[in-house]
Structures are given as structure tokens and as C-alpha cells.
PDB file of C-alpha atoms in Angstrom:
ATOM      1  CA  MET A   1      65.844 -37.703  89.172  1.00 48.00           C
ATOM      2  CA  GLY A   2      64.455 -40.752  87.314  1.00 54.00           C
ATOM      3  CA  ARG A   3      60.740 -41.686  88.060  1.00 62.00           C
ATOM      4  CA  GLY A   4      60.179 -44.942  90.194  1.00 64.00           C
ATOM      5  CA  LYS A   5      58.825 -47.820  88.992  1.00 73.00           C
ATOM      6  CA  ILE A   6      55.317 -48.531  90.050  1.00 72.00           C
ATOM      7  CA  GLU A   7      54.579 -51.663  91.460  1.00 76.00           C
ATOM      8  CA  ILE A   8      51.724 -53.776  89.210  1.00 84.00           C
ATOM      9  CA  LYS A   9      49.380 -55.215  91.678  1.00 87.00           C
ATOM     10  CA  ARG A  10      45.854 -54.106  92.201  1.00 88.00           C
ATOM     11  CA  ILE A  11      45.498 -50.838  93.394  1.00 87.00           C
ATOM     12  CA  GLU A  12      43.371 -50.945  96.581  1.00 88.00           C
ATOM     13  CA  ASN A  13      42.607 -47.206  96.851  1.00 90.00           C
ATOM     14  CA  PRO A  14      39.139 -46.997  94.718  1.00 88.00           C
ATOM     15  CA  ASN A  15      39.730 -43.145  93.858  1.00 90.00           C
ATOM     16  CA  ASN A  16      43.398 -43.666  92.767  1.00 91.00           C
ATOM     17  CA  ARG A  17      41.993 -47.036  90.647  1.00 90.00           C
ATOM     18  CA  VAL A  18      39.492 -44.689  89.137  1.00 91.00           C
ATOM     19  CA  VAL A  19      42.427 -42.048  88.052  1.00 92.00           C
ATOM     20  CA  THR A  20      45.028 -44.423  87.061  1.00 92.00           C
ATOM     21  CA  PHE A  21      42.262 -46.628  84.759  1.00 93.00           C
ATOM     22  CA  SER A  22      41.232 -43.163  82.859  1.00 93.00           C
ATOM     23  CA  LYS A  23      45.076 -41.913  82.143  1.00 94.00           C
ATOM     24  CA  ARG A  24      46.128 -45.753  80.933  1.00 94.00           C
ATOM     25  CA  ARG A  25      42.867 -46.105  78.771  1.00 94.00           C
ATOM     26  CA  THR A  26      43.578 -42.971  77.221  1.00 94.00           C
ATOM     27  CA  GLY A  27      46.987 -43.776  76.734  1.00 95.00           C
ATOM     28  CA  LEU A  28      46.440 -47.240  74.868  1.00 95.00           C
ATOM     29  CA  VAL A  29      43.841 -45.546  72.713  1.00 94.00           C
ATOM     30  CA  LYS A  30      46.677 -43.265  71.802  1.00 95.00           C
ATOM     31  CA  LYS A  31      49.278 -46.029  71.265  1.00 95.00           C
ATOM     32  CA  ALA A  32      46.606 -48.207  69.103  1.00 94.00           C
ATOM     33  CA  LYS A  33      46.061 -44.731  66.905  1.00 94.00           C
ATOM     34  CA  GLU A  34      49.526 -44.301  66.739  1.00 95.00           C
ATOM     35  CA  ILE A  35      50.395 -47.813  65.487  1.00 95.00           C
ATOM     36  CA  THR A  36      47.644 -47.783  62.716  1.00 94.00           C
ATOM     37  CA  VAL A  37      49.169 -44.868  61.057  1.00 94.00           C
ATOM     38  CA  LEU A  38      52.552 -44.888  61.680  1.00 95.00           C
ATOM     39  CA  CYS A  39      52.863 -48.844  60.592  1.00 94.00           C
ATOM     40  CA  ASP A  40      49.689 -48.773  58.745  1.00 92.00           C
ATOM     41  CA  ALA A  41      48.302 -51.901  60.512  1.00 93.00           C
ATOM     42  CA  LYS A  42      45.336 -52.946  61.624  1.00 92.00           C
ATOM     43  CA  VAL A  43      44.387 -52.646  65.358  1.00 94.00           C
ATOM     44  CA  ALA A  44      41.114 -53.522  67.357  1.00 93.00           C
ATOM     45  CA  LEU A  45      40.898 -52.437  71.067  1.00 93.00           C
ATOM     46  CA  ILE A  46      38.382 -53.142  73.712  1.00 92.00           C
ATOM     47  CA  ILE A  47      38.480 -52.552  76.997  1.00 94.00           C
ATOM     48  CA  PHE A  48      35.939 -53.103  79.988  1.00 93.00           C
ATOM     49  CA  ALA A  49      36.243 -51.109  82.944  1.00 91.00           C
ATOM     50  CA  SER A  50      35.599 -52.681  86.128  1.00 88.00           C
ATOM     51  CA  ASN A  51      31.678 -51.064  86.220  1.00 88.00           C
ATOM     52  CA  GLY A  52      31.024 -52.612  82.882  1.00 88.00           C
ATOM     53  CA  LYS A  53      31.864 -49.447  80.884  1.00 91.00           C
ATOM     54  CA  MET A  54      33.271 -50.123  77.505  1.00 93.00           C
ATOM     55  CA  THR A  55      35.654 -48.299  75.529  1.00 93.00           C
ATOM     56  CA  ASP A  56      36.476 -49.556  71.918  1.00 92.00           C
ATOM     57  CA  TYR A  57      38.638 -48.613  69.000  1.00 93.00           C
ATOM     58  CA  CYS A  58      38.770 -49.582  65.450  1.00 92.00           C
ATOM     59  CA  CYS A  59      41.289 -48.782  62.832  1.00 92.00           C
ATOM     60  CA  PRO A  60      39.245 -46.923  60.291  1.00 91.00           C
ATOM     61  CA  SER A  61      40.005 -49.589  57.310  1.00 89.00           C
ATOM     62  CA  MET A  62      38.273 -52.318  58.730  1.00 88.00           C
ATOM     63  CA  ASP A  63      35.617 -52.783  61.269  1.00 88.00           C
ATOM     64  CA  LEU A  64      35.535 -54.750  64.490  1.00 86.00           C
ATOM     65  CA  GLY A  65      33.595 -57.573  62.652  1.00 84.00           C
ATOM     66  CA  ALA A  66      36.071 -58.064  60.083  1.00 87.00           C
ATOM     67  CA  MET A  67      38.539 -57.966  62.310  1.00 88.00           C
ATOM     68  CA  LEU A  68      37.162 -60.589  64.695  1.00 85.00           C
ATOM     69  CA  ASP A  69      36.303 -62.474  61.685  1.00 84.00           C
ATOM     70  CA  GLN A  70      40.285 -62.669  60.728  1.00 87.00           C
ATOM     71  CA  TYR A  71      41.237 -63.262  64.092  1.00 88.00           C
ATOM     72  CA  GLN A  72      39.012 -66.311  64.300  1.00 84.00           C
ATOM     73  CA  LYS A  73      40.499 -67.427  61.099  1.00 85.00           C
ATOM     74  CA  LEU A  74      44.141 -66.768  61.780  1.00 88.00           C
ATOM     75  CA  SER A  75      43.836 -68.307  65.420  1.00 86.00           C
ATOM     76  CA  GLY A  76      41.903 -70.937  64.790  1.00 82.00           C
ATOM     77  CA  LYS A  77      39.797 -70.013  67.215  1.00 80.00           C
ATOM     78  CA  LYS A  78      35.969 -70.229  66.934  1.00 77.00           C
ATOM     79  CA  LEU A  79      33.983 -67.095  68.478  1.00 75.00           C
ATOM     80  CA  TRP A  80      30.866 -67.853  67.007  1.00 70.00           C
ATOM     81  CA  ASP A  81      28.770 -70.884  67.391  1.00 70.00           C
ATOM     82  CA  ALA A  82      26.120 -72.178  64.732  1.00 66.00           C
ATOM     83  CA  LYS A  83      23.032 -69.878  66.196  1.00 69.00           C
ATOM     84  CA  HIS A  84      25.236 -67.209  66.273  1.00 71.00           C
ATOM     85  CA  GLU A  85      26.311 -67.629  62.660  1.00 70.00           C
ATOM     86  CA  ASN A  86      22.979 -68.251  61.120  1.00 77.00           C
ATOM     87  CA  LEU A  87      21.654 -65.386  63.358  1.00 78.00           C
ATOM     88  CA  SER A  88      24.793 -63.312  61.570  1.00 73.00           C
ATOM     89  CA  ASN A  89      23.657 -64.092  58.252  1.00 80.00           C
ATOM     90  CA  GLU A  90      20.042 -63.593  59.071  1.00 85.00           C
ATOM     91  CA  ILE A  91      21.049 -59.821  59.682  1.00 85.00           C
ATOM     92  CA  ASP A  92      22.919 -59.616  56.677  1.00 84.00           C
ATOM     93  CA  ARG A  93      19.725 -60.788  54.455  1.00 88.00           C
ATOM     94  CA  ILE A  94      17.520 -58.374  56.028  1.00 91.00           C
ATOM     95  CA  LYS A  95      20.254 -55.698  55.570  1.00 89.00           C
ATOM     96  CA  LYS A  96      20.491 -56.421  51.791  1.00 88.00           C
ATOM     97  CA  GLU A  97      16.681 -56.461  51.806  1.00 89.00           C
ATOM     98  CA  ASN A  98      16.366 -53.169  53.042  1.00 90.00           C
ATOM     99  CA  ASP A  99      18.827 -51.727  50.892  1.00 87.00           C
ATOM    100  CA  SER A 100      17.247 -52.941  47.606  1.00 85.00           C
ATOM    101  CA  LEU A 101      13.649 -51.752  49.412  1.00 85.00           C
ATOM    102  CA  GLN A 102      14.964 -48.704  49.941  1.00 88.00           C
ATOM    103  CA  LEU A 103      16.727 -48.902  45.980  1.00 84.00           C
ATOM    104  CA  GLU A 104      13.178 -49.511  44.854  1.00 84.00           C
ATOM    105  CA  LEU A 105      11.305 -47.018  46.809  1.00 84.00           C
ATOM    106  CA  ARG A 106      13.502 -44.344  45.702  1.00 83.00           C
ATOM    107  CA  HIS A 107      13.306 -45.848  41.691  1.00 80.00           C
ATOM    108  CA  LEU A 108       9.063 -45.209  42.303  1.00 79.00           C
ATOM    109  CA  LYS A 109       9.674 -41.726  43.860  1.00 81.00           C
ATOM    110  CA  GLY A 110      11.636 -41.047  40.184  1.00 81.00           C
ATOM    111  CA  GLU A 111      15.212 -40.973  41.747  1.00 83.00           C
ATOM    112  CA  ASP A 112      18.121 -43.128  40.801  1.00 79.00           C
ATOM    113  CA  ILE A 113      16.686 -43.922  37.552  1.00 82.00           C
ATOM    114  CA  GLN A 114      19.757 -42.818  35.059  1.00 83.00           C
ATOM    115  CA  SER A 115      21.492 -46.519  35.622  1.00 80.00           C
ATOM    116  CA  LEU A 116      18.556 -48.442  34.781  1.00 81.00           C
ATOM    117  CA  ASN A 117      17.622 -50.246  31.188  1.00 86.00           C
ATOM    118  CA  LEU A 118      14.273 -50.001  29.498  1.00 85.00           C
ATOM    119  CA  LYS A 119      13.303 -53.437  30.967  1.00 85.00           C
ATOM    120  CA  ASN A 120      14.130 -52.050  34.488  1.00 84.00           C
ATOM    121  CA  LEU A 121      12.326 -48.999  33.550  1.00 83.00           C
ATOM    122  CA  MET A 122       9.461 -50.645  32.274  1.00 86.00           C
ATOM    123  CA  ALA A 123       8.835 -52.694  35.484  1.00 85.00           C
ATOM    124  CA  VAL A 124       8.818 -49.515  37.755  1.00 83.00           C
ATOM    125  CA  GLU A 125       6.153 -47.912  35.564  1.00 85.00           C
ATOM    126  CA  HIS A 126       4.217 -51.335  35.321  1.00 87.00           C
ATOM    127  CA  ALA A 127       4.928 -50.973  38.986  1.00 85.00           C
ATOM    128  CA  ILE A 128       3.522 -47.117  39.596  1.00 85.00           C
ATOM    129  CA  GLU A 129       0.606 -47.910  37.389  1.00 87.00           C
ATOM    130  CA  HIS A 130      -0.267 -50.755  39.667  1.00 85.00           C
ATOM    131  CA  GLY A 131      -0.250 -48.986  42.264  1.00 85.00           C
ATOM    132  CA  LEU A 132      -2.168 -46.152  40.905  1.00 86.00           C
ATOM    133  CA  ASP A 133      -4.750 -48.092  40.103  1.00 87.00           C
ATOM    134  CA  LYS A 134      -5.000 -49.431  44.348  1.00 88.00           C
ATOM    135  CA  VAL A 135      -5.306 -45.772  45.171  1.00 88.00           C
ATOM    136  CA  ARG A 136      -8.000 -45.276  42.477  1.00 89.00           C
ATOM    137  CA  ASP A 137      -9.995 -48.406  43.792  1.00 89.00           C
ATOM    138  CA  HIS A 138      -9.744 -47.361  47.266  1.00 89.00           C
ATOM    139  CA  GLN A 139     -10.332 -43.598  46.614  1.00 90.00           C
ATOM    140  CA  SER A 140     -13.909 -45.009  44.919  1.00 90.00           C
ATOM    141  CA  GLU A 141     -14.703 -47.424  47.515  1.00 90.00           C
ATOM    142  CA  ILE A 142     -14.340 -44.716  50.469  1.00 92.00           C
ATOM    143  CA  VAL A 143     -16.399 -41.866  47.964  1.00 91.00           C
ATOM    144  CA  MET A 144     -19.179 -44.167  47.557  1.00 91.00           C
ATOM    145  CA  THR A 145     -18.907 -45.237  51.473  1.00 91.00           C
ATOM    146  CA  LYS A 146     -19.400 -41.776  52.606  1.00 91.00           C
ATOM    147  CA  ARG A 147     -22.456 -41.321  50.594  1.00 90.00           C
ATOM    148  CA  ARG A 148     -23.807 -44.337  51.821  1.00 91.00           C
ATOM    149  CA  THR A 149     -23.297 -42.743  55.254  1.00 91.00           C
ATOM    150  CA  GLU A 150     -24.710 -39.629  53.925  1.00 91.00           C
ATOM    151  CA  LYS A 151     -27.935 -41.114  52.091  1.00 91.00           C
ATOM    152  CA  MET A 152     -28.519 -43.089  56.022  1.00 92.00           C
ATOM    153  CA  ILE A 153     -28.073 -39.502  57.639  1.00 92.00           C
ATOM    154  CA  VAL A 154     -30.521 -38.007  55.186  1.00 90.00           C
ATOM    155  CA  GLU A 155     -32.849 -41.065  55.972  1.00 90.00           C
ATOM    156  CA  GLU A 156     -32.964 -40.930  59.406  1.00 89.00           C
ATOM    157  CA  ASN A 157     -33.368 -37.090  59.581  1.00 88.00           C
ATOM    158  CA  ARG A 158     -36.327 -37.398  57.727  1.00 89.00           C
ATOM    159  CA  GLN A 159     -37.615 -39.947  59.780  1.00 90.00           C
ATOM    160  CA  LEU A 160     -36.785 -38.176  62.705  1.00 89.00           C
ATOM    161  CA  HIS A 161     -38.343 -34.843  61.389  1.00 89.00           C
ATOM    162  CA  PHE A 162     -41.505 -36.802  60.513  1.00 89.00           C
ATOM    163  CA  GLN A 163     -41.862 -38.555  64.536  1.00 88.00           C
ATOM    164  CA  LEU A 164     -41.140 -34.650  65.899  1.00 89.00           C
ATOM    165  CA  GLN A 165     -44.443 -33.620  63.803  1.00 88.00           C
ATOM    166  CA  GLN A 166     -46.432 -36.578  65.047  1.00 88.00           C
ATOM    167  CA  GLN A 167     -45.488 -35.869  67.916  1.00 87.00           C
ATOM    168  CA  GLU A 168     -46.683 -32.250  67.751  1.00 85.00           C
ATOM    169  CA  MET A 169     -49.980 -32.816  65.987  1.00 86.00           C
ATOM    170  CA  ALA A 170     -50.460 -35.160  69.370  1.00 84.00           C
ATOM    171  CA  ILE A 171     -49.425 -32.598  71.440  1.00 87.00           C
ATOM    172  CA  ALA A 172     -51.668 -29.966  70.480  1.00 82.00           C
ATOM    173  CA  SER A 173     -55.040 -32.293  69.976  1.00 82.00           C
ATOM    174  CA  ASN A 174     -54.273 -33.407  73.492  1.00 82.00           C
ATOM    175  CA  ALA A 175     -54.439 -29.103  73.930  1.00 79.00           C
ATOM    176  CA  ARG A 176     -57.673 -28.746  72.228  1.00 78.00           C
ATOM    177  CA  GLY A 177     -59.250 -31.454  73.681  1.00 76.00           C
ATOM    178  CA  MET A 178     -58.163 -30.133  77.155  1.00 77.00           C
ATOM    179  CA  MET A 179     -59.446 -26.311  75.915  1.00 76.00           C
ATOM    180  CA  MET A 180     -62.891 -28.238  75.203  1.00 74.00           C
ATOM    181  CA  ARG A 181     -63.372 -29.932  78.709  1.00 71.00           C
ATOM    182  CA  ASP A 182     -62.658 -26.958  80.165  1.00 65.00           C
ATOM    183  CA  HIS A 183     -65.304 -24.763  78.021  1.00 60.00           C
ATOM    184  CA  ASP A 184     -67.931 -27.050  78.595  1.00 59.00           C
ATOM    185  CA  GLY A 185     -67.785 -27.580  81.967  1.00 58.00           C
ATOM    186  CA  GLN A 186     -67.613 -23.693  82.936  1.00 58.00           C
ATOM    187  CA  PHE A 187     -71.065 -22.968  81.098  1.00 52.00           C
ATOM    188  CA  GLY A 188     -72.458 -26.414  82.357  1.00 52.00           C
ATOM    189  CA  TYR A 189     -73.274 -28.042  79.312  1.00 48.00           C
ATOM    190  CA  ARG A 190     -72.038 -30.792  76.947  1.00 50.00           C
ATOM    191  CA  VAL A 191     -72.577 -31.572  73.914  1.00 47.00           C
ATOM    192  CA  GLN A 192     -74.693 -35.138  73.427  1.00 49.00           C
ATOM    193  CA  PRO A 193     -73.226 -37.422  70.584  1.00 49.00           C
ATOM    194  CA  ILE A 194     -76.061 -38.080  67.837  1.00 46.00           C
ATOM    195  CA  GLN A 195     -78.366 -41.092  68.562  1.00 49.00           C
ATOM    196  CA  PRO A 196     -78.377 -43.464  66.294  1.00 51.00           C
ATOM    197  CA  ASN A 197     -82.037 -43.239  64.709  1.00 53.00           C
ATOM    198  CA  LEU A 198     -81.572 -39.471  64.441  1.00 47.00           C
ATOM    199  CA  GLN A 199     -78.248 -39.973  62.395  1.00 49.00           C
ATOM    200  CA  GLU A 200     -80.335 -42.321  60.245  1.00 55.00           C
ATOM    201  CA  LYS A 201     -82.758 -39.715  59.435  1.00 50.00           C
ATOM    202  CA  ILE A 202     -80.535 -36.925  58.600  1.00 46.00           C
ATOM    203  CA  MET A 203     -78.725 -39.004  56.098  1.00 51.00           C
ATOM    204  CA  SER A 204     -82.354 -39.968  54.423  1.00 52.00           C
ATOM    205  CA  LEU A 205     -82.444 -36.089  54.508  1.00 47.00           C
ATOM    206  CA  VAL A 206     -79.365 -35.644  52.806  1.00 46.00           C
ATOM    207  CA  ILE A 207     -79.994 -38.280  50.551  1.00 49.00           C
ATOM    208  CA  ASP A 208     -83.846 -37.028  49.493  1.00 49.00           C
TER     209      ASP A 208
END
């Protein structure tokens, strides 16, 4: 018995619709790959499901961007406006600049230098020497800053030690004074200060 034809219309049952989409999508991708190999054709395929999920295929001999550019040229339909073209050009420029910087970095590491001529090798050598000078200057600056910091710490420690000694001496002096006052009060006498006239007599005796 032959297989009956299916009426081409929207499938109302959600589960059946998902199953049919999955099968047909797999078949489309398979056919696209087959025609690419069998006929040496350039094929691009983009499928968007109802939930927004995308499936794409592009033949190995050409990327999708190049495929769309060729489609635009041959069909006459403008896919990109001026804004997108400028953005695309800027992306290409950044990619080229990044590739150039990556190559320069490899040269500075001593990699891939066999193809460089004498002039380019001298430029690489100059760049390395310039970089070393900057590293040495920065290293010297760090060492000097560290030394200044150490001197400040030593000076601050000396001042704190001096202040601590002064406080300890003041505490000891106050303690001795309190002990003498307690001793005088215990035995009922108090040391009288030397009278000025008596002090003069003592001084004259010492001088004579």
C-alpha cells in the first residue's frame, strides 16, 4: 500500500507539530549536506522554530557572511544598510588590528621570527629594550618607595619608644612621690623647705 499524501496546512496539535518540525528539519539539513557534496554546490540554510530557536547550516567551502554577501550582489537586494556596513567594517578593522597585535606579541616572545628581515628584527629588539627600561624604572621606583616607607616606620617606632619611656618615667616619679607622702604622714613629720636666708648662709659657707 502506498503512503497517502499529507495535506499541507498548519498542524493544530502542538505535540504533533513539534515532532513534525523536528523530523522535517533533520531532513532539510541532511538534503542540504547531500547536495553540497554531490553537486559541489554552495548551500546555506537557516531555520527558525516557532519558539525562536535557530538551526543553521553552511557549506564548508564558504562561511555564512560570504554567502549572504554573494546573495546580496546577485539578487540585487540590499541586506545591510550603511550603519551595518560601517559596523561590519569596524569589526573587520578590529579583527585585523587584534591579529597584528597577537603577531607582534609572539615576536616579542621570540616566536615566529624566522620570517622577519633585519629591519623588523631590529625593531623587535628596540621594543624589547624599551620595555626592559620601563620595567627597570618601575622596579627602582618600587624599591625607593619601599625604603622611604621603612624609614618612616623606623622613625615612627623610635618616637613611640621615646614617648613610652617618658610615660614610664613619669609614672615612676609619681609613684615615688606618693610613697614619700605616705611615709611622712605615717611618722608625723614633714620635710620643711629651706628658708631663703638659711640657703644664702649655706652657700657662703660653701664658697669660703
